[in-house]
Structures are given as C-alpha cells and as structure tokens.
C-alpha cells in the first residue's frame, strides 16, 4: 500500500512513497503544500504547464531544500531514451540523437529522455507526471537506481526494458531488482482507442488481458499500472510494489491531465544514500 506523509497542520508538501528500500530514498510529491494558484494549486513543479514561473521556482526551491542535490530534470517526450546522469550522456539514445549529447536543467538544454539512471550516491533523479506512471527501479543491494516516466507510448516503446537494461550494464553484480509504480491514472478512467491496444498486443498477445472493452465498441479501458508490472516481470524484476493510487479520481491530492487538461505536475524523486551498512 502507498505510504502517504501528510502535514495536516502546516503548509509543507505532502509526499507519497512505498516500502523502505536499503540504500535508496524515493517519493512522489502531491499537489498539496505549495504556492501555485488557480488550476495549478498548489505544489506544481512543472515549468511548462502554463503556471506562473515565479510560483514554480518557489515550489522547486521548497522541494530542493529536502534533497541532497539538484535534481536531474529531463525534457520528457513520451519516448524510450535513457539518460545517464553520472556520465552526462545517453545510455539509450532517442531516434537520431548523438550518444555524446549533453544536457542540463529542465528546459531547452535538458536532454529529451523519459528515464535516467545513476550509481552515484546523492545524485537525484527526477521525472514529472500528471496521469502517466512514475516508476522507480533499483538493484536490491541499493547500489544502482533508475527512474522512468511511463505513459502508454513510452511503455509500448520499451522505456522500462531500456532502463533496466542500462542498469544491468552499469551494475552487472546486482543479483535482483525491485520497482515501485507510483500514482497514475486508473483503468476505469483511462479510455483508449484500438491503436493503443494494437501497440501492446501486436507482438505480445498476453498484454490483451490489461484491456477491457467498452460496451459501445471501438474503445478500451487500459490498465496502465498492470501493463507496467507485466513488462517489469517479463524483464526479470521480481519485487514490484504498486501504489494503487489513481490520479484522476483523487482530485484534491493529484494533478490529472486527462481530468483537467490544463494542470500542474507532480515530481518523483529518487537517490542513492550510499549507506555504510549495505552489503
């Protein structure tokens, strides 16, 4: 079950996470505890969501105060590219990109990628979501870490498999892997067309079980979290925890692009602690 840290008597941001992992800190913010107004109320962390840049900067400053370092923000494009935050280059390139390309903070200089990896303690990985899934992947020994932004396009394109593959290359000694699938849109609210069904089932008929046909025909309800867990399991991740949180349904706690279209973004942050008691 999800572990929600509330701050009912203060304006501090509330966050959500899963089980404690050795050597890893991770959490997803909610929409509570910031200074944004209107449809972005109140802890919007997305710079390109239409919010007042001053409010976003103030929210990010609050976030930064609780982190060991500056987050590695990505320019998310619903793809399957993976950024190596330690080396400052692509571990898996987007189509037509140069593997030596450099990136920086979120914005035009940030790398267009939907996942990042690290083995460096204190290197903070970050992704933004508002219905898509934030997914944290780590070696069970707490020495290698990745985060991924997984909407249906990224999932179908293999962003999770790419992230895990990069982590395995960086940490071949890791005996097992674990993952946390954070808040995202629930199946009952995620209506999609036949193109989405085809994207998952054209090469894997087993994915069909994660789609429920709508009575009117031609439309389907897709279980995004179920698809993510299924693909992680097939890739060899044995320990997977789902938050069970639906961003569309819980409007006071989460931003939802499908519910509101113009809205803010939550951030999922993760970093290695380098704890001295790791095996």
PDB file of C-alpha atoms in Angstrom:
ATOM      1  CA  UNK A   1       0.000   0.000   0.000  1.00  0.00           C
ATOM      2  CA  UNK A   2       1.025   3.600  -0.548  1.00  0.00           C
ATOM      3  CA  UNK A   3       2.762   5.419   2.285  1.00  0.00           C
ATOM      4  CA  UNK A   4       1.372   8.976   2.336  1.00  0.00           C
ATOM      5  CA  UNK A   5       3.163  11.506   4.504  1.00  0.00           C
ATOM      6  CA  UNK A   6       0.658  14.203   5.388  1.00  0.00           C
ATOM      7  CA  UNK A   7       1.342  17.545   7.006  1.00  0.00           C
ATOM      8  CA  UNK A   8      -2.180  18.489   8.079  1.00  0.00           C
ATOM      9  CA  UNK A   9      -1.148  21.292  10.456  1.00  0.00           C
ATOM     10  CA  UNK A  10       1.303  23.046   8.146  1.00  0.00           C
ATOM     11  CA  UNK A  11       1.706  24.138   4.542  1.00  0.00           C
ATOM     12  CA  UNK A  12       4.551  21.678   3.967  1.00  0.00           C
ATOM     13  CA  UNK A  13       4.227  19.454   0.884  1.00  0.00           C
ATOM     14  CA  UNK A  14       2.704  16.006   1.304  1.00  0.00           C
ATOM     15  CA  UNK A  15       4.516  13.132  -0.397  1.00  0.00           C
ATOM     16  CA  UNK A  16       3.811   9.503  -1.186  1.00  0.00           C
ATOM     17  CA  UNK A  17       6.179   6.539  -1.344  1.00  0.00           C
ATOM     18  CA  UNK A  18       6.279   2.793  -0.946  1.00  0.00           C
ATOM     19  CA  UNK A  19       8.186   0.371   1.241  1.00  0.00           C
ATOM     20  CA  UNK A  20      11.577   1.380   2.604  1.00  0.00           C
ATOM     21  CA  UNK A  21      14.459   0.226   0.402  1.00  0.00           C
ATOM     22  CA  UNK A  22      18.014  -0.231   1.665  1.00  0.00           C
ATOM     23  CA  UNK A  23      20.299   2.413   0.213  1.00  0.00           C
ATOM     24  CA  UNK A  24      17.525   4.284  -1.640  1.00  0.00           C
ATOM     25  CA  UNK A  25      15.296   7.259  -0.864  1.00  0.00           C
ATOM     26  CA  UNK A  26      12.332   7.897  -3.147  1.00  0.00           C
ATOM     27  CA  UNK A  27       8.970   9.657  -3.115  1.00  0.00           C
ATOM     28  CA  UNK A  28       6.352  11.326  -5.291  1.00  0.00           C
ATOM     29  CA  UNK A  29       5.030  14.771  -4.429  1.00  0.00           C
ATOM     30  CA  UNK A  30       1.316  15.580  -4.373  1.00  0.00           C
ATOM     31  CA  UNK A  31      -0.434  18.802  -5.292  1.00  0.00           C
ATOM     32  CA  UNK A  32      -0.528  19.961  -1.643  1.00  0.00           C
ATOM     33  CA  UNK A  33       1.765  22.396   0.113  1.00  0.00           C
ATOM     34  CA  UNK A  34       2.945  24.918  -2.487  1.00  0.00           C
ATOM     35  CA  UNK A  35       2.306  28.453  -3.670  1.00  0.00           C
ATOM     36  CA  UNK A  36       0.770  27.964  -7.116  1.00  0.00           C
ATOM     37  CA  UNK A  37      -2.748  29.271  -7.700  1.00  0.00           C
ATOM     38  CA  UNK A  38      -5.783  28.529  -9.850  1.00  0.00           C
ATOM     39  CA  UNK A  39      -5.801  25.223 -11.703  1.00  0.00           C
ATOM     40  CA  UNK A  40      -2.176  24.703 -10.615  1.00  0.00           C
ATOM     41  CA  UNK A  41      -2.981  24.842  -6.877  1.00  0.00           C
ATOM     42  CA  UNK A  42      -0.718  24.365  -5.140  1.00  0.00           C
ATOM     43  CA  UNK A  43       2.599  22.443  -5.413  1.00  0.00           C
ATOM     44  CA  UNK A  44       3.053  22.442  -9.175  1.00  0.00           C
ATOM     45  CA  UNK A  45       6.618  21.570 -10.190  1.00  0.00           C
ATOM     46  CA  UNK A  46       6.233  21.621 -13.982  1.00  0.00           C
ATOM     47  CA  UNK A  47       7.880  24.567 -15.707  1.00  0.00           C
ATOM     48  CA  UNK A  48       5.948  24.089 -18.943  1.00  0.00           C
ATOM     49  CA  UNK A  49       2.433  23.621 -17.568  1.00  0.00           C
ATOM     50  CA  UNK A  50       1.298  27.239 -18.028  1.00  0.00           C
ATOM     51  CA  UNK A  51       1.820  28.229 -14.393  1.00  0.00           C
ATOM     52  CA  UNK A  52       3.443  31.465 -13.195  1.00  0.00           C
ATOM     53  CA  UNK A  53       7.213  30.811 -13.448  1.00  0.00           C
ATOM     54  CA  UNK A  54       7.782  32.612 -10.157  1.00  0.00           C
ATOM     55  CA  UNK A  55       5.426  30.248  -8.341  1.00  0.00           C
ATOM     56  CA  UNK A  56       7.037  27.196  -9.932  1.00  0.00           C
ATOM     57  CA  UNK A  57      10.507  28.418  -8.988  1.00  0.00           C
ATOM     58  CA  UNK A  58       9.373  28.936  -5.390  1.00  0.00           C
ATOM     59  CA  UNK A  59       7.874  25.447  -5.283  1.00  0.00           C
ATOM     60  CA  UNK A  60      11.084  23.955  -6.642  1.00  0.00           C
ATOM     61  CA  UNK A  61      13.069  25.817  -4.042  1.00  0.00           C
ATOM     62  CA  UNK A  62      10.941  24.234  -1.317  1.00  0.00           C
ATOM     63  CA  UNK A  63      11.481  20.832  -2.922  1.00  0.00           C
ATOM     64  CA  UNK A  64      15.215  21.363  -3.287  1.00  0.00           C
ATOM     65  CA  UNK A  65      15.563  22.118   0.431  1.00  0.00           C
ATOM     66  CA  UNK A  66      14.766  18.494   1.254  1.00  0.00           C
ATOM     67  CA  UNK A  67      17.111  16.925  -1.303  1.00  0.00           C
ATOM     68  CA  UNK A  68      20.830  16.097  -1.170  1.00  0.00           C
ATOM     69  CA  UNK A  69      21.495  17.769  -4.525  1.00  0.00           C
ATOM     70  CA  UNK A  70      20.000  19.404  -7.596  1.00  0.00           C
ATOM     71  CA  UNK A  71      17.583  17.067  -9.425  1.00  0.00           C
ATOM     72  CA  UNK A  72      18.452  15.834 -12.898  1.00  0.00           C
ATOM     73  CA  UNK A  73      15.380  17.092 -14.763  1.00  0.00           C
ATOM     74  CA  UNK A  74      14.535  15.664 -18.181  1.00  0.00           C
ATOM     75  CA  UNK A  75      12.692  17.052 -21.203  1.00  0.00           C
ATOM     76  CA  UNK A  76      10.111  14.251 -21.355  1.00  0.00           C
ATOM     77  CA  UNK A  77       8.881  13.308 -24.823  1.00  0.00           C
ATOM     78  CA  UNK A  78       6.921  10.051 -24.259  1.00  0.00           C
ATOM     79  CA  UNK A  79       9.767   8.012 -25.692  1.00  0.00           C
ATOM     80  CA  UNK A  80      12.171   5.311 -24.527  1.00  0.00           C
ATOM     81  CA  UNK A  81      15.523   7.125 -24.323  1.00  0.00           C
ATOM     82  CA  UNK A  82      17.541   6.775 -21.114  1.00  0.00           C
ATOM     83  CA  UNK A  83      19.870   9.444 -19.725  1.00  0.00           C
ATOM     84  CA  UNK A  84      22.978   8.517 -17.735  1.00  0.00           C
ATOM     85  CA  UNK A  85      23.038  11.178 -15.007  1.00  0.00           C
ATOM     86  CA  UNK A  86      26.547  10.184 -13.885  1.00  0.00           C
ATOM     87  CA  UNK A  87      28.218  10.455 -17.288  1.00  0.00           C
ATOM     88  CA  UNK A  88      26.038  13.244 -18.719  1.00  0.00           C
ATOM     89  CA  UNK A  89      25.197  11.361 -21.894  1.00  0.00           C
ATOM     90  CA  UNK A  90      22.615   8.983 -23.316  1.00  0.00           C
ATOM     91  CA  UNK A  91      22.667   5.373 -22.207  1.00  0.00           C
ATOM     92  CA  UNK A  92      19.953   4.703 -24.797  1.00  0.00           C
ATOM     93  CA  UNK A  93      19.585   7.391 -27.444  1.00  0.00           C
ATOM     94  CA  UNK A  94      16.364   8.765 -28.888  1.00  0.00           C
ATOM     95  CA  UNK A  95      15.961   8.268 -32.621  1.00  0.00           C
ATOM     96  CA  UNK A  96      18.535  10.319 -34.478  1.00  0.00           C
ATOM     97  CA  UNK A  97      20.299  11.568 -31.346  1.00  0.00           C
ATOM     98  CA  UNK A  98      24.018  11.591 -30.610  1.00  0.00           C
ATOM     99  CA  UNK A  99      25.032   9.459 -27.664  1.00  0.00           C
ATOM    100  CA  UNK A 100      27.503  12.136 -26.576  1.00  0.00           C
ATOM    101  CA  UNK A 101      24.856  14.864 -26.375  1.00  0.00           C
ATOM    102  CA  UNK A 102      24.951  16.883 -23.183  1.00  0.00           C
ATOM    103  CA  UNK A 103      22.067  18.078 -21.037  1.00  0.00           C
ATOM    104  CA  UNK A 104      21.294  20.231 -18.029  1.00  0.00           C
ATOM    105  CA  UNK A 105      18.291  21.512 -16.056  1.00  0.00           C
ATOM    106  CA  UNK A 106      14.770  21.109 -17.418  1.00  0.00           C
ATOM    107  CA  UNK A 107      14.217  23.334 -20.435  1.00  0.00           C
ATOM    108  CA  UNK A 108      15.653  23.507 -23.930  1.00  0.00           C
ATOM    109  CA  UNK A 109      19.093  22.442 -22.633  1.00  0.00           C
ATOM    110  CA  UNK A 110      17.710  19.366 -20.883  1.00  0.00           C
ATOM    111  CA  UNK A 111      18.100  16.007 -22.594  1.00  0.00           C
ATOM    112  CA  UNK A 112      14.960  14.712 -24.358  1.00  0.00           C
ATOM    113  CA  UNK A 113      14.563  11.471 -22.463  1.00  0.00           C
ATOM    114  CA  UNK A 114      11.993   9.676 -20.335  1.00  0.00           C
ATOM    115  CA  UNK A 115      14.275   7.821 -17.948  1.00  0.00           C
ATOM    116  CA  UNK A 116      17.564   8.315 -16.149  1.00  0.00           C
ATOM    117  CA  UNK A 117      19.999   6.156 -14.177  1.00  0.00           C
ATOM    118  CA  UNK A 118      22.728   6.621 -11.578  1.00  0.00           C
ATOM    119  CA  UNK A 119      25.195   4.740  -9.383  1.00  0.00           C
ATOM    120  CA  UNK A 120      26.365   7.899  -7.613  1.00  0.00           C
ATOM    121  CA  UNK A 121      25.110   8.470  -4.044  1.00  0.00           C
ATOM    122  CA  UNK A 122      23.315  11.794  -3.710  1.00  0.00           C
ATOM    123  CA  UNK A 123      22.608  12.140  -7.445  1.00  0.00           C
ATOM    124  CA  UNK A 124      18.899  12.971  -7.507  1.00  0.00           C
ATOM    125  CA  UNK A 125      16.860  11.599 -10.413  1.00  0.00           C
ATOM    126  CA  UNK A 126      13.559  13.281 -11.263  1.00  0.00           C
ATOM    127  CA  UNK A 127      10.542  12.911 -13.513  1.00  0.00           C
ATOM    128  CA  UNK A 128       7.262  14.827 -13.769  1.00  0.00           C
ATOM    129  CA  UNK A 129       3.817  13.233 -14.134  1.00  0.00           C
ATOM    130  CA  UNK A 130       0.104  14.005 -14.161  1.00  0.00           C
ATOM    131  CA  UNK A 131      -1.541  10.635 -15.094  1.00  0.00           C
ATOM    132  CA  UNK A 132       1.449   8.832 -16.599  1.00  0.00           C
ATOM    133  CA  UNK A 133       3.240   6.472 -14.249  1.00  0.00           C
ATOM    134  CA  UNK A 134       6.353   7.389 -12.278  1.00  0.00           C
ATOM    135  CA  UNK A 135       8.414   4.226 -11.847  1.00  0.00           C
ATOM    136  CA  UNK A 136      11.473   3.774  -9.649  1.00  0.00           C
ATOM    137  CA  UNK A 137      13.781   0.804 -10.281  1.00  0.00           C
ATOM    138  CA  UNK A 138      16.731  -0.174  -8.094  1.00  0.00           C
ATOM    139  CA  UNK A 139      19.054  -3.084  -7.500  1.00  0.00           C
ATOM    140  CA  UNK A 140      18.118  -4.904  -4.331  1.00  0.00           C
ATOM    141  CA  UNK A 141      21.555  -4.107  -2.897  1.00  0.00           C
ATOM    142  CA  UNK A 142      20.836  -0.378  -3.172  1.00  0.00           C
ATOM    143  CA  UNK A 143      23.762   0.429  -5.479  1.00  0.00           C
ATOM    144  CA  UNK A 144      22.084   1.209  -8.824  1.00  0.00           C
ATOM    145  CA  UNK A 145      18.986   3.305  -9.460  1.00  0.00           C
ATOM    146  CA  UNK A 146      16.738   4.422 -12.275  1.00  0.00           C
ATOM    147  CA  UNK A 147      13.507   6.375 -12.720  1.00  0.00           C
ATOM    148  CA  UNK A 148      11.150   6.307 -15.684  1.00  0.00           C
ATOM    149  CA  UNK A 149       8.221   8.331 -16.990  1.00  0.00           C
ATOM    150  CA  UNK A 150       5.827   5.745 -18.386  1.00  0.00           C
ATOM    151  CA  UNK A 151       2.763   6.758 -20.335  1.00  0.00           C
ATOM    152  CA  UNK A 152       1.322   4.292 -22.815  1.00  0.00           C
ATOM    153  CA  UNK A 153       3.630   5.413 -25.628  1.00  0.00           C
ATOM    154  CA  UNK A 154       6.758   5.057 -23.534  1.00  0.00           C
ATOM    155  CA  UNK A 155       5.641   1.717 -22.131  1.00  0.00           C
ATOM    156  CA  UNK A 156       4.921   0.343 -25.600  1.00  0.00           C
ATOM    157  CA  UNK A 157       8.254   1.686 -26.874  1.00  0.00           C
ATOM    158  CA  UNK A 158      10.172  -0.132 -24.144  1.00  0.00           C
ATOM    159  CA  UNK A 159      11.219   2.605 -21.712  1.00  0.00           C
ATOM    160  CA  UNK A 160      11.167   0.188 -18.756  1.00  0.00           C
ATOM    161  CA  UNK A 161      13.128  -2.524 -20.555  1.00  0.00           C
ATOM    162  CA  UNK A 162      15.654   0.078 -21.717  1.00  0.00           C
ATOM    163  CA  UNK A 163      16.071   1.468 -18.205  1.00  0.00           C
ATOM    164  CA  UNK A 164      16.569  -1.970 -16.685  1.00  0.00           C
ATOM    165  CA  UNK A 165      18.964  -2.970 -19.459  1.00  0.00           C
ATOM    166  CA  UNK A 166      21.106   0.099 -18.825  1.00  0.00           C
ATOM    167  CA  UNK A 167      21.129  -0.551 -15.096  1.00  0.00           C
ATOM    168  CA  UNK A 168      22.226  -4.139 -15.645  1.00  0.00           C
ATOM    169  CA  UNK A 169      25.141  -2.977 -17.778  1.00  0.00           C
ATOM    170  CA  UNK A 170      26.192  -0.489 -15.117  1.00  0.00           C
ATOM    171  CA  UNK A 171      25.722  -2.944 -12.237  1.00  0.00           C
ATOM    172  CA  UNK A 172      26.307  -6.495 -13.544  1.00  0.00           C
ATOM    173  CA  UNK A 173      26.925  -7.707  -9.992  1.00  0.00           C
ATOM    174  CA  UNK A 174      23.305  -6.997  -8.941  1.00  0.00           C
ATOM    175  CA  UNK A 175      21.533 -10.270  -8.136  1.00  0.00           C
ATOM    176  CA  UNK A 176      17.974  -8.925  -8.217  1.00  0.00           C
ATOM    177  CA  UNK A 177      15.890  -5.834  -8.889  1.00  0.00           C
ATOM    178  CA  UNK A 178      12.895  -4.104  -7.369  1.00  0.00           C
ATOM    179  CA  UNK A 179      10.441  -1.472  -8.598  1.00  0.00           C
ATOM    180  CA  UNK A 180       7.827   0.948  -7.307  1.00  0.00           C
ATOM    181  CA  UNK A 181       4.971   2.003  -9.583  1.00  0.00           C
ATOM    182  CA  UNK A 182       3.685   5.338  -8.326  1.00  0.00           C
ATOM    183  CA  UNK A 183       0.388   7.235  -8.722  1.00  0.00           C
ATOM    184  CA  UNK A 184      -1.130   7.205 -12.206  1.00  0.00           C
ATOM    185  CA  UNK A 185      -4.483   7.134 -13.940  1.00  0.00           C
ATOM    186  CA  UNK A 186      -6.626   4.121 -13.024  1.00  0.00           C
ATOM    187  CA  UNK A 187      -8.099   1.748 -15.576  1.00  0.00           C
ATOM    188  CA  UNK A 188     -11.699   2.829 -15.083  1.00  0.00           C
ATOM    189  CA  UNK A 189     -10.780   6.362 -16.204  1.00  0.00           C
ATOM    190  CA  UNK A 190      -8.266   5.551 -18.952  1.00  0.00           C
ATOM    191  CA  UNK A 191     -10.260   5.095 -22.152  1.00  0.00           C
ATOM    192  CA  UNK A 192      -8.140   4.482 -25.251  1.00  0.00           C
ATOM    193  CA  UNK A 193      -8.595   3.583 -28.890  1.00  0.00           C
ATOM    194  CA  UNK A 194      -7.683   0.476 -30.827  1.00  0.00           C
ATOM    195  CA  UNK A 195      -4.300   1.959 -31.702  1.00  0.00           C
ATOM    196  CA  UNK A 196      -3.219   1.698 -28.070  1.00  0.00           C
ATOM    197  CA  UNK A 197      -4.451  -1.896 -27.842  1.00  0.00           C
ATOM    198  CA  UNK A 198      -2.537  -2.750 -31.019  1.00  0.00           C
ATOM    199  CA  UNK A 199       0.640  -1.081 -29.761  1.00  0.00           C
ATOM    200  CA  UNK A 200       0.816  -3.564 -26.882  1.00  0.00           C
ATOM    201  CA  UNK A 201      -0.692  -6.706 -28.401  1.00  0.00           C
ATOM    202  CA  UNK A 202       0.818  -6.717 -31.895  1.00  0.00           C
ATOM    203  CA  UNK A 203       3.915  -8.515 -30.583  1.00  0.00           C
ATOM    204  CA  UNK A 204       2.583  -9.859 -27.296  1.00  0.00           C
ATOM    205  CA  UNK A 205      -0.909 -11.324 -27.100  1.00  0.00           C
ATOM    206  CA  UNK A 206      -0.529 -11.664 -23.324  1.00  0.00           C
ATOM    207  CA  UNK A 207      -0.975  -7.903 -22.934  1.00  0.00           C
ATOM    208  CA  UNK A 208      -4.594  -8.252 -24.049  1.00  0.00           C
ATOM    209  CA  UNK A 209      -5.682  -9.093 -20.502  1.00  0.00           C
ATOM    210  CA  UNK A 210      -4.957  -5.499 -19.427  1.00  0.00           C
ATOM    211  CA  UNK A 211      -7.626  -4.046 -21.730  1.00  0.00           C
ATOM    212  CA  UNK A 212     -11.372  -4.103 -21.039  1.00  0.00           C
ATOM    213  CA  UNK A 213     -13.713  -3.457 -23.953  1.00  0.00           C
ATOM    214  CA  UNK A 214     -16.169  -0.584 -23.631  1.00  0.00           C
ATOM    215  CA  UNK A 215     -19.821  -1.541 -24.348  1.00  0.00           C
ATOM    216  CA  UNK A 216     -20.087   0.961 -27.212  1.00  0.00           C
ATOM    217  CA  UNK A 217     -17.237  -0.762 -29.053  1.00  0.00           C
ATOM    218  CA  UNK A 218     -14.084   0.644 -30.557  1.00  0.00           C
ATOM    219  CA  UNK A 219     -12.822   1.873 -27.203  1.00  0.00           C
ATOM    220  CA  UNK A 220     -10.942   0.151 -24.404  1.00  0.00           C
ATOM    221  CA  UNK A 221     -10.103   0.755 -20.767  1.00  0.00           C
ATOM    222  CA  UNK A 222      -6.379   0.255 -20.321  1.00  0.00           C
ATOM    223  CA  UNK A 223      -4.750  -0.853 -17.070  1.00  0.00           C
ATOM    224  CA  UNK A 224      -1.576   1.220 -17.281  1.00  0.00           C
ATOM    225  CA  UNK A 225      -0.152   0.076 -13.939  1.00  0.00           C
ATOM    226  CA  UNK A 226      -0.935  -3.543 -14.762  1.00  0.00           C
ATOM    227  CA  UNK A 227       0.855  -3.229 -18.098  1.00  0.00           C
ATOM    228  CA  UNK A 228       3.881  -1.718 -16.371  1.00  0.00           C
ATOM    229  CA  UNK A 229       4.029  -4.511 -13.795  1.00  0.00           C
ATOM    230  CA  UNK A 230       3.604  -7.126 -16.520  1.00  0.00           C
ATOM    231  CA  UNK A 231       6.502  -5.737 -18.538  1.00  0.00           C
ATOM    232  CA  UNK A 232       8.726  -5.413 -15.489  1.00  0.00           C
ATOM    233  CA  UNK A 233       8.023  -9.012 -14.534  1.00  0.00           C
ATOM    234  CA  UNK A 234       8.839 -10.199 -18.055  1.00  0.00           C
ATOM    235  CA  UNK A 235      12.094  -8.236 -17.840  1.00  0.00           C
ATOM    236  CA  UNK A 236      13.078 -10.054 -14.659  1.00  0.00           C
ATOM    237  CA  UNK A 237      12.046  -7.704 -11.836  1.00  0.00           C
ATOM    238  CA  UNK A 238      10.777  -9.920  -9.043  1.00  0.00           C
ATOM    239  CA  UNK A 239       9.839  -7.392  -6.332  1.00  0.00           C
ATOM    240  CA  UNK A 240       7.239  -4.900  -7.610  1.00  0.00           C
ATOM    241  CA  UNK A 241       5.059  -2.640  -5.478  1.00  0.00           C
ATOM    242  CA  UNK A 242       2.089  -0.685  -6.848  1.00  0.00           C
ATOM    243  CA  UNK A 243       0.920   2.455  -5.082  1.00  0.00           C
ATOM    244  CA  UNK A 244      -2.690   1.736  -6.067  1.00  0.00           C
ATOM    245  CA  UNK A 245      -3.288   5.496  -6.315  1.00  0.00           C
ATOM    246  CA  UNK A 246      -5.432   6.919  -9.150  1.00  0.00           C
ATOM    247  CA  UNK A 247      -4.525  10.459 -10.139  1.00  0.00           C
ATOM    248  CA  UNK A 248      -7.811  11.040 -11.988  1.00  0.00           C
ATOM    249  CA  UNK A 249     -10.039  10.006  -9.083  1.00  0.00           C
ATOM    250  CA  UNK A 250      -8.242  11.784  -6.238  1.00  0.00           C
ATOM    251  CA  UNK A 251      -8.540  15.366  -7.448  1.00  0.00           C
ATOM    252  CA  UNK A 252      -7.576  17.002  -4.139  1.00  0.00           C
ATOM    253  CA  UNK A 253      -4.329  15.043  -3.936  1.00  0.00           C
ATOM    254  CA  UNK A 254      -3.064  14.684  -7.505  1.00  0.00           C
ATOM    255  CA  UNK A 255      -2.880  16.568 -10.772  1.00  0.00           C
ATOM    256  CA  UNK A 256      -4.532  14.799 -13.722  1.00  0.00           C
ATOM    257  CA  UNK A 257      -4.031  15.896 -17.312  1.00  0.00           C
ATOM    258  CA  UNK A 258      -6.969  13.856 -18.559  1.00  0.00           C
ATOM    259  CA  UNK A 259      -9.287  15.252 -15.882  1.00  0.00           C
ATOM    260  CA  UNK A 260      -8.274  18.919 -16.221  1.00  0.00           C
ATOM    261  CA  UNK A 261      -6.009  19.186 -19.287  1.00  0.00           C
ATOM    262  CA  UNK A 262      -4.504  22.458 -18.051  1.00  0.00           C
ATOM    263  CA  UNK A 263      -2.965  21.406 -14.752  1.00  0.00           C
ATOM    264  CA  UNK A 264       0.233  21.047 -12.769  1.00  0.00           C
ATOM    265  CA  UNK A 265       2.748  18.253 -12.427  1.00  0.00           C
ATOM    266  CA  UNK A 266       3.915  16.091  -9.542  1.00  0.00           C
ATOM    267  CA  UNK A 267       7.573  15.123  -9.292  1.00  0.00           C
ATOM    268  CA  UNK A 268       9.012  11.749  -8.398  1.00  0.00           C
ATOM    269  CA  UNK A 269      12.494  12.000  -6.896  1.00  0.00           C
ATOM    270  CA  UNK A 270      14.929   9.205  -6.065  1.00  0.00           C
ATOM    271  CA  UNK A 271      18.557   8.983  -4.976  1.00  0.00           C
ATOM    272  CA  UNK A 272      21.071   6.537  -3.570  1.00  0.00           C
ATOM    273  CA  UNK A 273      22.146   7.148   0.015  1.00  0.00           C
ATOM    274  CA  UNK A 274      25.464   5.278  -0.096  1.00  0.00           C
ATOM    275  CA  UNK A 275      24.653   3.835   3.335  1.00  0.00           C
ATOM    276  CA  UNK A 276      27.695   2.292   5.006  1.00  0.00           C
ATOM    277  CA  UNK A 277      25.775  -0.783   6.138  1.00  0.00           C
ATOM    278  CA  UNK A 278      24.954  -2.000   2.637  1.00  0.00           C
ATOM    279  CA  UNK A 279      26.223  -5.497   1.809  1.00  0.00           C
TER     280      UNK A 279
END
